[in-house]
Amino acid sequence: MIVPAPSKIVCVGRNYPAHAAELGHAVPEHPLLFLKPPSSLIGNGEPIILPQESDRVDHEAEVGVVVGRRLRHAAPSEAEAGIGAFVCLNDVTARDLQRSDGQWTRAKGFDTFCPVSAPVRDVTDWRGLEVVCRVNGQERQRGRVEDMHFAIPDLVAYISGIMTLEPGDIVATGTPAGVAPLADGDTVEVEVSGVGILTNPVMVERGR
Ligand code: MG
């Protein structure tokens, strides 16, 4: 798990043009930001729980950045130097609630909706990273960092102009095309080249 625990998880929407298109959107003029609560974090091997409120919960495989030092109004070069580690991240999303609510706090914020892998600090060629999602061994998503609309240092710099980024905070950098629903009994994997593989079983919520 991430140590220290993040004060926030800042996520970027529609950062791969093909994914924006699959949901019927254009790439935004500025990075589209939202937050996931730290209470949504789980680690490798822990179950993603499909809540009773949703009929469609999607995987979103992403490259996650762990902030290494405090950043406020950082330039992109400073933001890049402030990257502490990379993680595999799954921005689990209740797609039906995302549409019906009009804003995304509930859709993105359920407990267990932010699986992350152990952080890897010695990623030298982050521009060459590739993210892949597999469900039950079948590939569903594949994207390269170089396909992002907003590059990682620009994203981190932009966010730091809005909210101070603290060491341990996580930035989820967007998901490539191929998002699809998860079902009870699935196993979902997010692999980031050179970072690792994040594996989580999927279970429906039973009782409350
Ligand atoms: Mg996402």
Short mmCIF file of C-alpha atoms and ligand atoms in Angstrom, two decimals, residues 12 34 60 62 91 108 174-175, ligand 1:
data_model
loop_
_atom_site.label_atom_id
_atom_site.label_comp_id
_atom_site.label_asym_id
_atom_site.label_seq_id
_atom_site.Cartn_x
_atom_site.Cartn_y
_atom_site.Cartn_z
CA VAL A 12 -7.94 13.06 -15.13
CA PHE A 34 -12.15 14.91 -10.42
CA GLU A 60 -10.50 1.89 -16.19
CA GLU A 62 -4.52 3.79 -15.74
CA ASP A 91 -10.26 3.96 -11.71
CA LYS A 108 -16.07 7.15 -8.65
CA GLY A 174 -6.67 8.76 -17.61
CA THR A 175 -7.72 5.54 -19.26
MG MG B 1 -10.43 7.30 -15.30
#
